[in-house]
Coordinates of C-alpha atoms in Angstrom, one line a residue:
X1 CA 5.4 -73.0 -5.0
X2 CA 3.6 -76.4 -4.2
X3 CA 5.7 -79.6 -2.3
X4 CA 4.8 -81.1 -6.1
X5 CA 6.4 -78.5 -7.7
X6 CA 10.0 -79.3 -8.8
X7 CA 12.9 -76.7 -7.4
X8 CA 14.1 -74.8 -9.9
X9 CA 17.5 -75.2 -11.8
X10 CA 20.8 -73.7 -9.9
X11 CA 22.1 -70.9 -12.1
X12 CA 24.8 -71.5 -14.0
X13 CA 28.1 -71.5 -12.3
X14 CA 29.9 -68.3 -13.5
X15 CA 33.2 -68.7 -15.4
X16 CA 35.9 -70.2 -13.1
X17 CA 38.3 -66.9 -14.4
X18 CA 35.9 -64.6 -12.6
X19 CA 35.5 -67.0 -9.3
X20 CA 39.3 -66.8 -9.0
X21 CA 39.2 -63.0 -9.3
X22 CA 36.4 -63.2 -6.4
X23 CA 38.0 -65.2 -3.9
X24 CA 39.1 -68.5 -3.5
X25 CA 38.1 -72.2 -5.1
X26 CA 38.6 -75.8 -3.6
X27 CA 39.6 -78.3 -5.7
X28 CA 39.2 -82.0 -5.2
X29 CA 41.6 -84.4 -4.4
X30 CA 43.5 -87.3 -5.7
X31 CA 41.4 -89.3 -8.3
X32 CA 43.8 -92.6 -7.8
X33 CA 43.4 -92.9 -3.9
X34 CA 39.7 -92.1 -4.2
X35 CA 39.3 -95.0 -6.4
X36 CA 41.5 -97.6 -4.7
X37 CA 39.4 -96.8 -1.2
X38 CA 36.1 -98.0 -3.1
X39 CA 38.4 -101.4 -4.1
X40 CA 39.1 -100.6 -7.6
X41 CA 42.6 -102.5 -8.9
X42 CA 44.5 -99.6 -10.8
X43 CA 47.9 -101.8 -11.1
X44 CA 48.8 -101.3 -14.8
X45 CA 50.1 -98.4 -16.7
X46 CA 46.5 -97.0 -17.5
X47 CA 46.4 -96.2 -14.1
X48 CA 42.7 -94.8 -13.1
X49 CA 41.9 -94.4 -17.0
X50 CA 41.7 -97.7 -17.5
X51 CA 38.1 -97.4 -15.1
X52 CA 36.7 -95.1 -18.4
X53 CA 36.7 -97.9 -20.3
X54 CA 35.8 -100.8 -18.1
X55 CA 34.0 -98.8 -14.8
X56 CA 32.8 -95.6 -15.7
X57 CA 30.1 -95.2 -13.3
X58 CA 33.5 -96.1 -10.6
X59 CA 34.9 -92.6 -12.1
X60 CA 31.8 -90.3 -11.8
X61 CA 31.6 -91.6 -7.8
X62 CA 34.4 -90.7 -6.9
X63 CA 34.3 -87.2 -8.5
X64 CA 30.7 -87.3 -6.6
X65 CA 32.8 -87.9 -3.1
X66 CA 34.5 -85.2 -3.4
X67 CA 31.9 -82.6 -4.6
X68 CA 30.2 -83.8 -1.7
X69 CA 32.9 -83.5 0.8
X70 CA 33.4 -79.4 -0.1
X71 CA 35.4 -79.8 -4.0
X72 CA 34.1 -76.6 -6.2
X73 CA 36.3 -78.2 -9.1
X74 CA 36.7 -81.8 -10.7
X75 CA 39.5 -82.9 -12.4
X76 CA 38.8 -85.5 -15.0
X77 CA 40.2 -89.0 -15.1
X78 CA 42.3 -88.0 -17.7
X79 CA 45.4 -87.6 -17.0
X80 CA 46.8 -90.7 -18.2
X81 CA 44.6 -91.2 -20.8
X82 CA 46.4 -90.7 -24.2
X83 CA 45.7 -92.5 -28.0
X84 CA 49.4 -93.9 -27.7
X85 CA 48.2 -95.2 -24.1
X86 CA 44.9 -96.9 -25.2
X87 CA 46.2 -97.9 -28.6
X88 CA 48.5 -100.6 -26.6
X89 CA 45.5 -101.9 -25.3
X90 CA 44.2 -102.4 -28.8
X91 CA 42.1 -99.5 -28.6
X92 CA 41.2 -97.3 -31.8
X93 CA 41.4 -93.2 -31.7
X94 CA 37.7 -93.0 -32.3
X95 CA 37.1 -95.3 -29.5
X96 CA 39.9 -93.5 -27.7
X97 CA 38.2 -89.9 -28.7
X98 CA 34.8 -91.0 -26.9
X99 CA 36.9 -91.9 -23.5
X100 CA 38.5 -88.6 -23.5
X101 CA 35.4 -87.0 -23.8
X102 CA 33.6 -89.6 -21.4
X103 CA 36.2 -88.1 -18.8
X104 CA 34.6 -84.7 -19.0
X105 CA 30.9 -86.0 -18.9
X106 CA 31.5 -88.2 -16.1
X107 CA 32.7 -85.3 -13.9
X108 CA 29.5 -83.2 -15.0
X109 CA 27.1 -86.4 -14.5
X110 CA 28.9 -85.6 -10.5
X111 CA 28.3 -82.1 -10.7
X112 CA 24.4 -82.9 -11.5
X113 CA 24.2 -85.3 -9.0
X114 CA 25.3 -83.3 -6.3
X115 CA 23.2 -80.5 -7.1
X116 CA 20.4 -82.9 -6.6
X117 CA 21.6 -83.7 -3.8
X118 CA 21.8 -80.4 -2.4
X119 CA 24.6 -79.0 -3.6
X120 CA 24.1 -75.1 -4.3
X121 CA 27.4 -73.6 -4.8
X122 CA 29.0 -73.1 -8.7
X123 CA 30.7 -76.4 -9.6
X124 CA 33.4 -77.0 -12.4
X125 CA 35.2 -79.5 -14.3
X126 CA 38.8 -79.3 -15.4
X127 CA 40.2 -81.3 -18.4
X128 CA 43.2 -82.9 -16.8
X129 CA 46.1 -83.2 -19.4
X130 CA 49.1 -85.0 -17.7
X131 CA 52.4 -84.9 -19.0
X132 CA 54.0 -86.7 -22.0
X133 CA 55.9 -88.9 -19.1
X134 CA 52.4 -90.1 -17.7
X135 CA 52.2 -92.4 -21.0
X136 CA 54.7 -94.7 -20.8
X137 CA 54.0 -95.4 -16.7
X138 CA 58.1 -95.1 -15.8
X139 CA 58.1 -92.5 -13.6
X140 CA 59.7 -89.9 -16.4
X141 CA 57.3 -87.1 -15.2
X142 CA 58.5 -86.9 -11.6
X143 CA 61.7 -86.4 -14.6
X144 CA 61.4 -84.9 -17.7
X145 CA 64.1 -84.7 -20.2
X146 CA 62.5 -87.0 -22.3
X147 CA 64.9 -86.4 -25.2
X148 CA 62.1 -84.9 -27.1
X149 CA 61.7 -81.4 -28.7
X150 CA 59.0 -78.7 -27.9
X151 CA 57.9 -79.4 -31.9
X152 CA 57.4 -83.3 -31.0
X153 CA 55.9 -82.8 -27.3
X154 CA 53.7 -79.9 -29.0
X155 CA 52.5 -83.0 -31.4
X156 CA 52.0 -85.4 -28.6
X157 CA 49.8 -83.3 -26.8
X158 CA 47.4 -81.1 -29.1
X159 CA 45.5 -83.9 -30.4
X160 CA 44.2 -85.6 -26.8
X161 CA 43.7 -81.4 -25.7
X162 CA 41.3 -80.6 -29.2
X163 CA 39.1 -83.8 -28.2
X164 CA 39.2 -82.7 -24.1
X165 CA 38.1 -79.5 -25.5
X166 CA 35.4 -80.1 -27.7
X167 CA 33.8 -81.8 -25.0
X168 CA 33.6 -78.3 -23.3
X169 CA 35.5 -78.5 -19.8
X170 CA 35.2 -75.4 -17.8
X171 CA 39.1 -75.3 -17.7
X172 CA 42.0 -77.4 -19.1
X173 CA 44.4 -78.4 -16.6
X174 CA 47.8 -78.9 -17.7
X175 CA 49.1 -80.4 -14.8
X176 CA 52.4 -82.1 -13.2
X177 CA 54.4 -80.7 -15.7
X178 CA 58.1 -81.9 -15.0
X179 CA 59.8 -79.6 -17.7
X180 CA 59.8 -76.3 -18.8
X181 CA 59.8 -77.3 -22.2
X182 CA 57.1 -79.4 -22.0
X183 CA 55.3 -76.3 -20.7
X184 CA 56.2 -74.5 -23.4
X185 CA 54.6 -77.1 -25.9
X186 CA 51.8 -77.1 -23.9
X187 CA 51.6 -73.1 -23.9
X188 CA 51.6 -74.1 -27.8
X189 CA 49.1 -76.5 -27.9
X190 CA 46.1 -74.7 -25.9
X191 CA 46.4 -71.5 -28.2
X192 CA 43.0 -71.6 -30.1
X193 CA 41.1 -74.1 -28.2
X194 CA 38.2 -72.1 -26.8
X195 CA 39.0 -73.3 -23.2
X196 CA 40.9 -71.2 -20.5
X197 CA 43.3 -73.5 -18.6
X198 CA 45.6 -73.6 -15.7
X199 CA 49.7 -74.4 -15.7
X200 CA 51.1 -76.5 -12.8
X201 CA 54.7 -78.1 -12.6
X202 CA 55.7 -80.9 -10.2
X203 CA 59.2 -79.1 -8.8
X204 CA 61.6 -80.5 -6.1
X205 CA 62.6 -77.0 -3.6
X206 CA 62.6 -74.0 -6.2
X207 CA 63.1 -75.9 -9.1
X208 CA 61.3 -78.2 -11.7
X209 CA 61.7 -81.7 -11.2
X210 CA 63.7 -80.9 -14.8
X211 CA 65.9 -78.7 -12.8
X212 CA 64.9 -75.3 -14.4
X213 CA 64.2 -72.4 -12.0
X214 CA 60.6 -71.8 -11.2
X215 CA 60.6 -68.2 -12.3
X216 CA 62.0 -68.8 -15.4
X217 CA 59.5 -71.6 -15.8
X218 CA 56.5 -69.4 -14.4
X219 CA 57.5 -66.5 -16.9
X220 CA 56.2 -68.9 -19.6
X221 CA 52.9 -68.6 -19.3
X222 CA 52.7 -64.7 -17.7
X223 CA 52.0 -63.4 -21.0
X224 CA 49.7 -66.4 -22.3
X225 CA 45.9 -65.1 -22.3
X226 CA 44.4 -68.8 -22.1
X227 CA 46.1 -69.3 -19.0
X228 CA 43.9 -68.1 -15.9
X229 CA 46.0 -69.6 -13.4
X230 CA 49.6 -71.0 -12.6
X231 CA 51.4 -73.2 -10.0
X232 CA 52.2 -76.1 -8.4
X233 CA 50.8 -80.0 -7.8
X234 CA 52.2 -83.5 -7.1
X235 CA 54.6 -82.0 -5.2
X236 CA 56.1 -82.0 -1.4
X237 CA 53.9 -79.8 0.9
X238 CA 56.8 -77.9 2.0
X239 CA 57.6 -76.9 -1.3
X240 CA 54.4 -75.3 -2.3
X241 CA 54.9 -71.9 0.0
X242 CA 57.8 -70.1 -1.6
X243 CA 56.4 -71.7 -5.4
X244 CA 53.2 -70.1 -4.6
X245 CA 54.8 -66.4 -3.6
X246 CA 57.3 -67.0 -6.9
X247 CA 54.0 -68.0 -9.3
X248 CA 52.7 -64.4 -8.1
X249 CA 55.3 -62.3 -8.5
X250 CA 56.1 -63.6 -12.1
X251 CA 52.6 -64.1 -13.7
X252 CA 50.5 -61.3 -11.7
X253 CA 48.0 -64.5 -12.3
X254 CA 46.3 -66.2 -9.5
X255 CA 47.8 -69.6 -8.3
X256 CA 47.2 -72.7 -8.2
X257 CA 48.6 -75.0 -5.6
X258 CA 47.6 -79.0 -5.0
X259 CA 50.2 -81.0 -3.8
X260 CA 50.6 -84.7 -2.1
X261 CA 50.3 -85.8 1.1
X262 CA 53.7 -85.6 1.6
X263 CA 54.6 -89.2 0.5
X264 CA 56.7 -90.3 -2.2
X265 CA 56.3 -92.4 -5.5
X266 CA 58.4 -95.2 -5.7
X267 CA 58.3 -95.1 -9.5
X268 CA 60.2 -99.0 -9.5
X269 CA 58.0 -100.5 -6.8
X270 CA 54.8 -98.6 -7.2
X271 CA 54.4 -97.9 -3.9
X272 CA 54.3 -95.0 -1.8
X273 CA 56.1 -94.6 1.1
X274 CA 56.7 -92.2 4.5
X275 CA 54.4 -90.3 6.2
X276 CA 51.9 -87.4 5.5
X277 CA 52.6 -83.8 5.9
X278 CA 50.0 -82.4 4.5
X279 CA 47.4 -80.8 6.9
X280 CA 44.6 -78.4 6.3
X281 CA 46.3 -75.3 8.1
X282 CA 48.6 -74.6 5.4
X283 CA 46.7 -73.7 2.8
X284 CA 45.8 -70.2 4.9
X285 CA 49.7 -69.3 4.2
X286 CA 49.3 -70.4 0.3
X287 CA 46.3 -68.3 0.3
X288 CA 47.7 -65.6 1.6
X289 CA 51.0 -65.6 -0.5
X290 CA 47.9 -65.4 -4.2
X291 CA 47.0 -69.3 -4.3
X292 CA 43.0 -69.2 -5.3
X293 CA 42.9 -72.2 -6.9
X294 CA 43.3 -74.9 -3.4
X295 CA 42.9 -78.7 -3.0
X296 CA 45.4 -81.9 -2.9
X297 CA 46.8 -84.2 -5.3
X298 CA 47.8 -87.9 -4.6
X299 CA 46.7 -89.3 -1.2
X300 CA 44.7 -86.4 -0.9
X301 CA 41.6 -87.8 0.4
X302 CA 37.5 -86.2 0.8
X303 CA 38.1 -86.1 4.4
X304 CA 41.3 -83.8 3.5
X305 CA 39.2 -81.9 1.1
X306 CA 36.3 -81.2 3.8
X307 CA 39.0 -79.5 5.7
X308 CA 40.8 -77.6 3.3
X309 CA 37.0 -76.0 2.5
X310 CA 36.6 -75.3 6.0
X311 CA 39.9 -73.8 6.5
X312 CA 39.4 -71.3 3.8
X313 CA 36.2 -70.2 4.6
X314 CA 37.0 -69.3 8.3

């Protein structure tokens, strides 16, 4: 091979099912405090979708950071991105459809771009689908009980999950699930879509933040073949260890585990507040306990990231 001669391809990155079963996977961390560190105003109840419509190149950079700093897995800008969401901004479901998918392609344009820059290892994206409670910006998915039934949440979600996955993620990730119903229309809504995905709930101790107990909630999804991995995000630090250990023993399916800083949301001010408690030395405990799929949520930063990778390949 000549210096003129381009390098060839990377292979493809294997499926993320068969990674999981191999060892262990980093994911990235929070999309929100990523964005608002390269100056980006995400005050309104879009939150970091808004930036698909109006900075999309601001999306793909920071998804970039964090491949760069030791991520093997993106999660999309997606989370808060519903048609009931956009449409009180006056924008249409076809216009709406193209973000959703934009989400996806802006997290592979990263993944190209960091292989060009160097990057060898197998990369993925994941479809984030946040919970109903993420659309109307309140604060009800730290909650859930949103006085809605499995049938109507089932409705709400399917639609926004068909476009995510016809834009051919790697992996959906049904994530910060307050409820064990909304899980369970969830569980509903991925059957049939081509597209494995991953169950996390936001709990508070050994409980969702709905008040259901974790291994009745993590029984939901132990017979669901779509689902390659269950567990935890958005959540305290501390209460990730016994979650994890509960997720295993109830599934037999490797976990996930992503949680914040160790601040809290103050859903009225929209602030956070007290101090982090996350460091990289947990995650060997998580690991240990059947967690395979690793990284951090809100305030969850590249730096953080670079030593949760380092951590779990010592």
């Amino acid at each position: 091979m000549t210096s003129d001669t381009p390098a060839p391809p990377p292979p493809p990155s294997p499926a993320l099912a068969d990674a999981l079963a191999a060892g262990t996977v980093v994911l990235d961390g929070g999309m929100s405090n990523q964005l608002e560190s390269a100056g980006h105003d995400l005050g309104d109840d879009l939150w970091s979708a808004r930036l698909l419509a109006e900075r999309p190149e601001a999306v793909t950079e920071a998804h970039l950071a964090y491949f760069r700093a030791g991520a093997d897995v993106a999660i999309t800008a997606s989370y808060q991105a519903t048609f009931e969401g956009f449409a009180r901004r006056g924008i249409d479901r076809r216009r709406t459809a193209e973000l959703l998918a934009l989400s996806v392609e802006s997290a592979r344009e990263a993944a190209r771009r960091a292989r060009a820059g160097g990057v060898t290892r197998p990369l993925w994206v994941a479809a984030s689908v946040g919970p109903y409670g993420a659309m109307p910006a309140d604060g009800s998915e730290y909650r859930g009980r949103y006085g809605l039934s499995v049938d109507e949440l089932e409705r709400f979600h399917r639609p926004r999950m068909e476009v995510l996955a016809a834009a051919a993620p790697d992996v959906l990730a049904l994530e910060t699930v307050p409820d064990a119903d909304e899980a369970a229309a969830l569980l509903r809504a991925v059957r049939g879509l081509g597209v494995p995905a991953w169950l996390s709930y936001t709990v508070d101790g050994g409980h969702t933040r709905a008040g259901q107990p974790l291994e009745e909630a993590f029984a939901l999804a132990a017979d669901v073949d779509e689902i390659i991995a269950v567990g935890v995000n958005c959540c305290a630090p501390q209460d990730v260890d016994a979650a994890v250990a509960t997720a295993a023993r109830v599934t037999g399916k490797p976990v996930v585990a992503y949680p914040n800083s160790g601040e809290a949301w103050d859903a009225e001010a929209r602030a956070w507040n007290g101090r982090t408690t996350f460091t990289a030395g947990q995650v060997l405990g998580w690991r240990d306990a059947g967690a395979r799929l690793i990284g951090g949520c809100c305030r969850v930063g590249p730096e953080a990231i670079t030593s949760i990778a380092a951590t779990l390949t010592t």
